[in-house]
Coordinates of C-alpha atoms in Angstrom, one line a residue:
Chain H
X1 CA 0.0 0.0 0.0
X2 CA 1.5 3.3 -0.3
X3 CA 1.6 5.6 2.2
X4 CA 0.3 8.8 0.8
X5 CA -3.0 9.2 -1.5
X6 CA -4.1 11.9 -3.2
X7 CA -8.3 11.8 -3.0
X8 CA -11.6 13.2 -4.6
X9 CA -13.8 12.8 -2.4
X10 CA -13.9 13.9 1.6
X11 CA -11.0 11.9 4.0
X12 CA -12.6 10.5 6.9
X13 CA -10.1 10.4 9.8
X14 CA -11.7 7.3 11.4
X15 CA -11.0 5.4 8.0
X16 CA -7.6 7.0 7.8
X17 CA -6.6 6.2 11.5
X18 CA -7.1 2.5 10.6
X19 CA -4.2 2.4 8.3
X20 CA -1.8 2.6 11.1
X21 CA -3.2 0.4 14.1
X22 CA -0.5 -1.3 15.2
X23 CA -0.7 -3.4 18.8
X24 CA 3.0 -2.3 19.2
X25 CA 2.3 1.8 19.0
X26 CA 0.9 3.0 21.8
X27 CA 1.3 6.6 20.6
X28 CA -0.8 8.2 17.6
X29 CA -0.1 12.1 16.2
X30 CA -2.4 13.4 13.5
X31 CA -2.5 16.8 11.7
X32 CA -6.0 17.7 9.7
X33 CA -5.5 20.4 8.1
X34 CA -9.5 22.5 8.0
X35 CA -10.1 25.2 5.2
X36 CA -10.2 28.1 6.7
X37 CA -12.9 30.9 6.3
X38 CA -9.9 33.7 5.9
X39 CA -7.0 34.4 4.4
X40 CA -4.3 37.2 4.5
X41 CA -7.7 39.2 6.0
X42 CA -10.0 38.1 2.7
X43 CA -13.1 35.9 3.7
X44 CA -13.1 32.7 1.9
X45 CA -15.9 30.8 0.9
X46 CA -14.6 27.7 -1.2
X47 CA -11.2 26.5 -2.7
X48 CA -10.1 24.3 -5.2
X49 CA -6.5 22.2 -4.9
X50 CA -5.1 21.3 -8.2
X51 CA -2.4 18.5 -8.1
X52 CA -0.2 16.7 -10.0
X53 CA -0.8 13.2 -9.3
X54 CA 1.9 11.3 -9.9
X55 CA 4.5 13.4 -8.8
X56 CA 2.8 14.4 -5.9
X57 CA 2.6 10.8 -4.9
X58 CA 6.1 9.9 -5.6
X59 CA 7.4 12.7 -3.6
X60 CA 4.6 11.8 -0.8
X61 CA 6.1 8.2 -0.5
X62 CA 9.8 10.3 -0.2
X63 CA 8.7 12.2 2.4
X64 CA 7.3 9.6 4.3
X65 CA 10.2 7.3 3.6
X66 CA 12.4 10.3 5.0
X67 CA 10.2 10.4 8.0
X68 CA 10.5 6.6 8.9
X69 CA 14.0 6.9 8.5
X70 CA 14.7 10.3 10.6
X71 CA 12.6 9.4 13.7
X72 CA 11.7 6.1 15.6
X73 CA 8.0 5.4 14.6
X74 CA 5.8 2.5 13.6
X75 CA 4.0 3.2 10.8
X76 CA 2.9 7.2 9.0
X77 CA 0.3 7.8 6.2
X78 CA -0.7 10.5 4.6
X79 CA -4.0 11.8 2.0
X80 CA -4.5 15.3 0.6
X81 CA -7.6 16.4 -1.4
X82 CA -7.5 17.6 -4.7
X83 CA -10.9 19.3 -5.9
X84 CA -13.5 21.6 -5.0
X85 CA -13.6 22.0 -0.9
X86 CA -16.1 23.7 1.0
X87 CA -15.5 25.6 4.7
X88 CA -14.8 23.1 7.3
X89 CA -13.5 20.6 4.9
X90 CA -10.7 18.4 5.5
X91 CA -7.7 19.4 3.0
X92 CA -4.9 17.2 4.2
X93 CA -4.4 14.7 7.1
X94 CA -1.3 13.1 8.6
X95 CA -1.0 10.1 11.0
X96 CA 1.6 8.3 12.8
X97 CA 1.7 5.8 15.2
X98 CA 4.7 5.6 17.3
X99 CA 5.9 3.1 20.4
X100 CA 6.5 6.6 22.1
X101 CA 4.9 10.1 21.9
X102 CA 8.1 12.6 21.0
X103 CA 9.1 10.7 17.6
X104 CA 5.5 11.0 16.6
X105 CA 5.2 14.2 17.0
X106 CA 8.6 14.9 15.4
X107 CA 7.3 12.9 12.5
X108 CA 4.0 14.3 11.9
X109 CA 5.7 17.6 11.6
X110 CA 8.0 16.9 9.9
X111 CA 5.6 15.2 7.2
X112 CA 3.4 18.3 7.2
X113 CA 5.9 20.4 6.9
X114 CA 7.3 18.8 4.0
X115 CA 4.3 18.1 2.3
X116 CA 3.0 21.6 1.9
X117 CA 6.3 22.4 0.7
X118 CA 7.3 20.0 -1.6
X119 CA 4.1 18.3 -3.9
X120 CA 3.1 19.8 -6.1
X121 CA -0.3 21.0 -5.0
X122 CA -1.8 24.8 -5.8
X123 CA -5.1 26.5 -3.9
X124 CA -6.8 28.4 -5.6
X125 CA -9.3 30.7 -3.1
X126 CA -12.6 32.2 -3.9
X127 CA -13.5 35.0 -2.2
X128 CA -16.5 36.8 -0.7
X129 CA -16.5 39.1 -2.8
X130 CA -16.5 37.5 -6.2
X131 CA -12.7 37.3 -6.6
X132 CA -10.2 34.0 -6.2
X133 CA -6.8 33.5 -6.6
X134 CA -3.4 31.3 -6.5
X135 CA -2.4 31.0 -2.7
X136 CA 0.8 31.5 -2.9
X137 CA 3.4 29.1 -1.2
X138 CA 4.3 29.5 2.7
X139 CA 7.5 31.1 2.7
X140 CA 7.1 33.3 -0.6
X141 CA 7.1 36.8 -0.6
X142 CA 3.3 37.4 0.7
X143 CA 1.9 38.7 -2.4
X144 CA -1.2 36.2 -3.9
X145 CA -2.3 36.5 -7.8
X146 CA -5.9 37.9 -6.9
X147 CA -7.8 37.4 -10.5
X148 CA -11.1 39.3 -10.8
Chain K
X1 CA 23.8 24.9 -30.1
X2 CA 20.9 23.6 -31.8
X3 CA 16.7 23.9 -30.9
X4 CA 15.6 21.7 -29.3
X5 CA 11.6 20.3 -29.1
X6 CA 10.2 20.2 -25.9
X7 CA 6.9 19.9 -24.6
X8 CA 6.5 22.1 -21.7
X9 CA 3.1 21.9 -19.3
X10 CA 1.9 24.2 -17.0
X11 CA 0.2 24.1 -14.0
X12 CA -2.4 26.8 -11.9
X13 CA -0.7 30.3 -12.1
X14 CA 1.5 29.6 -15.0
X15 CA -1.2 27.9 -16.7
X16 CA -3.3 31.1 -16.2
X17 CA -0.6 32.7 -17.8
X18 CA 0.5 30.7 -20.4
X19 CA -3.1 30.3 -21.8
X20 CA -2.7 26.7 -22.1
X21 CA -2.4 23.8 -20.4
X22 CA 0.6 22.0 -22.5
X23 CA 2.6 23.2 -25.7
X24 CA 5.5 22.2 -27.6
X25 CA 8.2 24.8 -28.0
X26 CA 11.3 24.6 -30.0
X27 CA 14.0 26.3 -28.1
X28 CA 17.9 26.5 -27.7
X29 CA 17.9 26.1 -24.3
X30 CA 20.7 24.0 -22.5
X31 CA 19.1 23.8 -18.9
X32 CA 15.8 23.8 -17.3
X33 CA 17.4 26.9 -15.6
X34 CA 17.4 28.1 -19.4
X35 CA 13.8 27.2 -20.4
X36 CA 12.7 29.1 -17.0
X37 CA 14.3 32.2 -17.9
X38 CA 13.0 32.4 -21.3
X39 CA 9.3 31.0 -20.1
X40 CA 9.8 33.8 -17.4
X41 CA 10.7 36.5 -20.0
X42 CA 8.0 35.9 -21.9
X43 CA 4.6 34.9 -19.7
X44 CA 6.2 38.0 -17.6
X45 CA 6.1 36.4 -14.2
X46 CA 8.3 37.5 -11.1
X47 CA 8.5 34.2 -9.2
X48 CA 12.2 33.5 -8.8
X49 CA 13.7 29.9 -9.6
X50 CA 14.2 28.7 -5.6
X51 CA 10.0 29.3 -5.7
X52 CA 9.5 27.1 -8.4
X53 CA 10.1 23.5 -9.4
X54 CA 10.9 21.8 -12.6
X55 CA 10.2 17.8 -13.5
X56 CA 11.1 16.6 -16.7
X57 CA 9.3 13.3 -18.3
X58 CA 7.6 13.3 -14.6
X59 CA 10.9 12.8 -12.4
X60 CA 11.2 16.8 -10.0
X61 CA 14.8 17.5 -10.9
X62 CA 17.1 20.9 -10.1
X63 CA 17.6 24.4 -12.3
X64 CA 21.2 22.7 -13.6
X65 CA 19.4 19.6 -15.7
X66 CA 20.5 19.3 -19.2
X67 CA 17.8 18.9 -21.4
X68 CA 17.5 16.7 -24.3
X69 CA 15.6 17.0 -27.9
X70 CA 12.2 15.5 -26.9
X71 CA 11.8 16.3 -23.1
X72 CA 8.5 17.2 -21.7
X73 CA 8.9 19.7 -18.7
X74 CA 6.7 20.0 -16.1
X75 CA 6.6 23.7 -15.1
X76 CA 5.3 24.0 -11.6
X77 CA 4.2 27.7 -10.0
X78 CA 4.9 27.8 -6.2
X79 CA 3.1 25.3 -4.0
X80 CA 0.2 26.0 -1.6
X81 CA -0.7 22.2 -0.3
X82 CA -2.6 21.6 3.2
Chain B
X1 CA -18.3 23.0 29.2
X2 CA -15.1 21.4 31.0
X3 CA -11.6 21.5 28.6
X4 CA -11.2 18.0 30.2
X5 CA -13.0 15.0 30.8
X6 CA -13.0 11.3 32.4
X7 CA -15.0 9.1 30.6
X8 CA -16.0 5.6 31.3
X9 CA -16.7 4.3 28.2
X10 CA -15.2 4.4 25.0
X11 CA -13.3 7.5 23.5
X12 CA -14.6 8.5 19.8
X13 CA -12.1 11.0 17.8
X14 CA -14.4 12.1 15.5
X15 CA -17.2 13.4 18.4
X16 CA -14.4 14.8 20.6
X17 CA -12.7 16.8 17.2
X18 CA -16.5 18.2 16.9
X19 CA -15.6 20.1 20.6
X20 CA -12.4 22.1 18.8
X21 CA -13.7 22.6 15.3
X22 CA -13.2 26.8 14.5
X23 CA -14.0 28.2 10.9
X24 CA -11.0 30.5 11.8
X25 CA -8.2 27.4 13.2
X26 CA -7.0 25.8 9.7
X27 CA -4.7 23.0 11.5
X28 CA -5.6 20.6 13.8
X29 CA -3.2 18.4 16.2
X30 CA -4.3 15.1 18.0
X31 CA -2.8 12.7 20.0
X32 CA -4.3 9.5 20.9
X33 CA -2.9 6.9 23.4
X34 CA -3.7 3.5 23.1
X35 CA -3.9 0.3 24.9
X36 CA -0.4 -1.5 23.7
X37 CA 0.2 -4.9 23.8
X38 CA 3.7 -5.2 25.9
X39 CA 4.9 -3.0 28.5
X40 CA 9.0 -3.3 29.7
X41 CA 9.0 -7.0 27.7
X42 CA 5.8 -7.7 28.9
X43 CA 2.7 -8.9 27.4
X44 CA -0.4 -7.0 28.7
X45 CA -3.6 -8.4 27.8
X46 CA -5.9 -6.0 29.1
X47 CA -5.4 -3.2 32.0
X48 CA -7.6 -0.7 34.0
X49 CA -7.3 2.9 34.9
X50 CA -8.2 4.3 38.2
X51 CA -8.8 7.8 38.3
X52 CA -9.4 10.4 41.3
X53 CA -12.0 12.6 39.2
X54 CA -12.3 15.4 41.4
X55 CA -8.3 16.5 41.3
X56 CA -8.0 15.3 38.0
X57 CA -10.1 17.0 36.3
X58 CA -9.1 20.3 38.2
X59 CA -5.9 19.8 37.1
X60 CA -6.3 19.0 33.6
X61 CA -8.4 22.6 33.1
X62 CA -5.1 23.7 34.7
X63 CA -3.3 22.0 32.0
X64 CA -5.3 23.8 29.2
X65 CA -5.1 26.6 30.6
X66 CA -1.4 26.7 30.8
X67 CA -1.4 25.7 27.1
X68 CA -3.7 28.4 26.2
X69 CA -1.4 30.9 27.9
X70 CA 1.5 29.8 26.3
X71 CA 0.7 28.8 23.0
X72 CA -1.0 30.8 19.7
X73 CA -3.9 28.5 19.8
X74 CA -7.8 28.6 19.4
X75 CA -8.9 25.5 21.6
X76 CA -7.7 22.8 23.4
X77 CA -9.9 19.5 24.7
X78 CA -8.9 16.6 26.3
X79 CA -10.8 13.3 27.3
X80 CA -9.0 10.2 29.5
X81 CA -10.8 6.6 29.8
X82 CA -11.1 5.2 33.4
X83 CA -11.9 1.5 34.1
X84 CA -11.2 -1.6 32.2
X85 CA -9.6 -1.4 28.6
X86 CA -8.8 -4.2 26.4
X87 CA -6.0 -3.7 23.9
X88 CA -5.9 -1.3 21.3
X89 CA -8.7 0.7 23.3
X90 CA -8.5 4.8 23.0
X91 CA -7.1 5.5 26.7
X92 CA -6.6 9.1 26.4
X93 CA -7.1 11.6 23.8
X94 CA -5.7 15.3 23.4
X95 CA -6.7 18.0 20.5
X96 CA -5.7 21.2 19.5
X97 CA -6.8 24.0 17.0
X98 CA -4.9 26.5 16.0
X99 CA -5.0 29.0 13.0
X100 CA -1.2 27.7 12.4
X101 CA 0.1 24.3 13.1
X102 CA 3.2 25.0 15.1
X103 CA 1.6 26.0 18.0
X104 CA -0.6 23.5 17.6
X105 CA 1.9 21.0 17.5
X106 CA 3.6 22.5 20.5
X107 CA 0.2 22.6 22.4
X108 CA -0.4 19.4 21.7
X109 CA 2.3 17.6 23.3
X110 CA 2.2 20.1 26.3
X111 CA -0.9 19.1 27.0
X112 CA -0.1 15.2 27.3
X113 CA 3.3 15.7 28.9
X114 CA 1.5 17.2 31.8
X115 CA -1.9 15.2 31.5
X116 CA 0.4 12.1 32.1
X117 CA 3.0 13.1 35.3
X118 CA -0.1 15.6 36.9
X119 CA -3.4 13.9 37.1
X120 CA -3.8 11.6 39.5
X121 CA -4.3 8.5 37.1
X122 CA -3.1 5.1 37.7
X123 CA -3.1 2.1 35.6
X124 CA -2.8 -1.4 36.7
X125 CA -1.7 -3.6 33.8
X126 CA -2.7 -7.4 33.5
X127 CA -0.2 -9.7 31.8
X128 CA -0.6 -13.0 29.9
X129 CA 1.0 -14.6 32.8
X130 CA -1.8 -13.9 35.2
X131 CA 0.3 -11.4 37.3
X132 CA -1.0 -7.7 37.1
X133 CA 0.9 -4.6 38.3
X134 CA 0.8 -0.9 38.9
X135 CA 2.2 0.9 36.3
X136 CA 5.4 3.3 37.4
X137 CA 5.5 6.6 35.9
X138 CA 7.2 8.0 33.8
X139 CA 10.5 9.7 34.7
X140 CA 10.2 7.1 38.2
X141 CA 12.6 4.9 39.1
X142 CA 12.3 1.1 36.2
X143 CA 10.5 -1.0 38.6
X144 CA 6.9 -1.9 38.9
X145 CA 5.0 -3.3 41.9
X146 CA 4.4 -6.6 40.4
X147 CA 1.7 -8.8 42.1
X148 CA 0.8 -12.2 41.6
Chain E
X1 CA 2.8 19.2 69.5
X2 CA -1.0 17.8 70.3
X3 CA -2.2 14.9 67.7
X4 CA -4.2 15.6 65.1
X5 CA -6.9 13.8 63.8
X6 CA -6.8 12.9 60.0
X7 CA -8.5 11.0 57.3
X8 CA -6.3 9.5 55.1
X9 CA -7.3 8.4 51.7
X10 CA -5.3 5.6 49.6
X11 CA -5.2 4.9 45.7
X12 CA -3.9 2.5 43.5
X13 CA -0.8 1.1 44.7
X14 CA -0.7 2.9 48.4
X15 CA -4.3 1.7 48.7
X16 CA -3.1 -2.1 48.0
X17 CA -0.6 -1.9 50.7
X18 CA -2.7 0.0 53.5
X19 CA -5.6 -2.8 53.0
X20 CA -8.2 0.1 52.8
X21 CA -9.0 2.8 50.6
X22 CA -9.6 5.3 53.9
X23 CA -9.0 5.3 57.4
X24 CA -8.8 7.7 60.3
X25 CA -5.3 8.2 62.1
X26 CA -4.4 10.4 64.9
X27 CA -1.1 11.4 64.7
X28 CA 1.7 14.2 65.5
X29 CA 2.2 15.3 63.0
X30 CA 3.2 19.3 61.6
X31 CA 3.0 18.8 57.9
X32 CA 1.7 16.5 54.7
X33 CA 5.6 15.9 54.8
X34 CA 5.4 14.8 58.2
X35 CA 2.3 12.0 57.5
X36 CA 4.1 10.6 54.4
X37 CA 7.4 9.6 56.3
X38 CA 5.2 8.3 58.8
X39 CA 2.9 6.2 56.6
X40 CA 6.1 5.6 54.7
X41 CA 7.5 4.2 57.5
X42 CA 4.3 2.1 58.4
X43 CA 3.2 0.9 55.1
X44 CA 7.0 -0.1 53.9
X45 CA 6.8 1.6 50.8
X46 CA 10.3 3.0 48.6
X47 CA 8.7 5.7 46.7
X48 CA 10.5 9.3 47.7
X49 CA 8.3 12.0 48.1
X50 CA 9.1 14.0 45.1
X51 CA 7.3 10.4 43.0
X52 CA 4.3 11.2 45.2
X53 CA 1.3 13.9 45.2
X54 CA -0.5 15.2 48.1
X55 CA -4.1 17.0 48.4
X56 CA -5.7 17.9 51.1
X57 CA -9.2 18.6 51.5
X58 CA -9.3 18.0 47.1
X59 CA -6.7 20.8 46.7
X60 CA -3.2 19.6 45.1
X61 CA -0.9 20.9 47.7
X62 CA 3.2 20.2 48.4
X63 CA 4.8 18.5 51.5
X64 CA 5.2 21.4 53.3
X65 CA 1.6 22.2 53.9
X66 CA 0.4 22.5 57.6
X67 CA -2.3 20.5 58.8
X68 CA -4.9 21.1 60.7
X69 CA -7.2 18.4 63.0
X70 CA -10.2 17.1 60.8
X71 CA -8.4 17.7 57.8
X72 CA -8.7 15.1 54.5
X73 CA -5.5 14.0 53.3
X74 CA -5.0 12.0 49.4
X75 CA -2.1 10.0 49.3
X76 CA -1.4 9.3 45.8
X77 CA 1.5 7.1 44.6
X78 CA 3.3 7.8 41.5
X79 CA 1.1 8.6 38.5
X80 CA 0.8 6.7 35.2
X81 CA -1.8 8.4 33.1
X82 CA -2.0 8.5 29.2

C-alpha cells in the first residue's frame, strides 16, 4: 500500500486512523489540516487544490520514507484532497503511530511540513467578494495572484 | 547549439498565464534553468527559480538539468498544499 | 463546558474533534494513546485505569489553561478513559486547533506531557502470565509493583 | 505538638498496601511531609516523596503544607496516566 494518496472525495479520519493500528504503537499524532474561512484578512468561501498526481505521490512516499528513517515510529500515512472543498473541509491529514509520543510528533511535523512544501499542490481561493486567486506558497514573498 | 523540441506543461498560475495547459516549444535552451528564464521572460512572471520547481518526463529534478531534444517539462508555479 | 474529561466508556475521535472545530483554526493536532500490547517485555492483555475525578479534572483545566497561555492557539480539549480497557482501546485523547500548526503541535504535546505526570491517574496492567501490576510513571525509578 | 486527627485516603498502589481505601489516624504530625514519612515508614513503601502527590481537602498541595485536626489528606502514589 502506499503511504500517501491523493483523493476526490472527503477523508474521513476514522477510515484514515485504521491504516496505522499497530498493537505495538501505543502513541498516535495526526494533523488535519481545515479550510479556513480567511485568508491574509480576505473571507473565503470555497477553494479548489489542483495536483499533480503522480509526482505528488512519488514525492509523498519520499517524504514519508524520510520520515520513517529520521525518527523512531511505527507506521505514518498520509492523504491530501484535490478538488473543490467547502468551509470546514478536511484538506490534508497526517498520522503516525509511534511506540512513544516525542518521535511521533517529530514525524508528523516533519511530514506536514514537507508536504505543503514539496508536492506539487496549488489552492486556488474564492472569495466573498467575487474574486479567487493562486495561494501562494508558505515562505514566498506574501503577495497572492488575486484574479477578478 | 541547436533547438531543441520540448513539450512544456503548465500548471495553476502559470497555466493562467501561459493560456494553455501544454505546448510544444522549439528552443535552444541547454538547462531547465534556461527554459525558465525564457518561459519567465516571456509569460512575464516574477517568481524566482528557488520558488519554483521543474520535473522533466515526470521525475522533479534541479535548475542545472541538461535537457534533451524531446523532453516534456513539467513547469510548476509555487506550491500552496494543506 | 469542561476542557477536560474522564469518561467511562469508549473515547470517539471524530465526536471529541466536533468540541475544537473553528471556521478560523485551519490546522488541527491530536494525540491518541492506546492500549499497547507489551509493556517493559511484557505482554499485557488488558489493564484498568483508576482515576481520582475530582483532582483530575481540576488539574487537567489547569493544564489547558497553561497551554492556552503559552501557545497561539484557538482551543484545546482533552478526554482520559477510566476502568477496564482491552487492547488497542482509545485510553486518552488530546486536541488542539490553532490557526497555524506550530503551536498546535507544541500545544499538543504540552498538553499530554502534563496530563500524564499531573493527574492523578493510575493504571494497573494485566499480563498474559496472570500477574498484574501498577504501572510506574514515567520519569520514576524502572520497577513496577508486580503482584501475583 | 497535640495529635491531630486525619483522614487519610489511599489509591492505586498505596491503597493495595494500606488494605483500605480510607482510614482515620491520629497522629503528631506538623505537615503532609510529616504523614508521608510516617505512613512511609508504616506501610514499607520506597517511593520518595518528590514520586508522590499530596491533596488535602481536594486541593493539590506540596509536603510542606500544615495541617490542621479534621483535615482530609490524598495520598497518591506515582502517576501513570495516558
Amino acid at each position: 500500500m502506499s503511504s500517501l494518496a491523493i483523493r476526490d472525495i472527503a477523508l474521513d479520519p476514522s477510515r484514515l486512523t485504521q491504516h496505522l493500528v499497530d498493537s505495538h504503537c501505543g502513541g498516535f499524532v495526526s494533523f488535519e489540516g481545515w479550510v479556513r474561512n480567511h485568508n491574509e484578512g480576505k473571507a473565503v468561501v470555497r477553494l479548489e487544490y489542483e495536483v499533480y498526481t503522480p509526482i505528488a505521490v512519488s514525492e509523498g512516499e519520499q517524504i514519508i520514507a524520510e520520515a520513517m528513517d529520521r525518527f523512531e515510529i511505527g507506521r505514518a500515512y498520509c492523504e491530501h484532497r484535490e478538488g473543490e472543498l467547502a468551509l470546514g473541509d478536511l484538506a490534508v491529514w497526517v498520522g503516525v503511530a509511534a511506540a512513544h509520543r516525542g518521535p511521533a510528533f517529530d514525524a508528523c511535523q516533519y511530514i506536514i511540513d514537507n508536504v505543503k512544501t514539496r508536492l506539487p499542490i496549488w489552492k486556488k481561493e474564492h472569495y466573498e467578494n467575487g474574486d479567487s486567486g493562486w495561494v501562494n506558497c508558505e515562505g514566498c514573498a506574501a503577495h497572492g495572484h488575486a484574479h477578478g | 547549439m541547436t533547438e531543441k523540441n520540448l513539450t512544456v506543461r503548465y500548471f495553476a498560475y502559470f497555466r493562467d498565464l501561459a493560456g494553455t495547459s501544454e505546448e510544444r516549444v522549439a528552443l535552444v535552451a541547454a538547462t531547465t534553468g534556461d527554459l525558465f528564464d525564457a518561459l519567465r521572460e516571456r509569460l512575464s512572471f516574477d517568481e524566482p527559480r528557488q520558488h519554483c520547481k521543474v520535473a522533466v518526463n515526470d521525475v522533479l529534478t534541479d535548475w542545472q538539468h541538461s535537457l534533451a531534444d524531446g523532453d516534456t517539462v513539467l513547469l510548476f508555479p509555487p506550491v500552496a498544499g494543506g
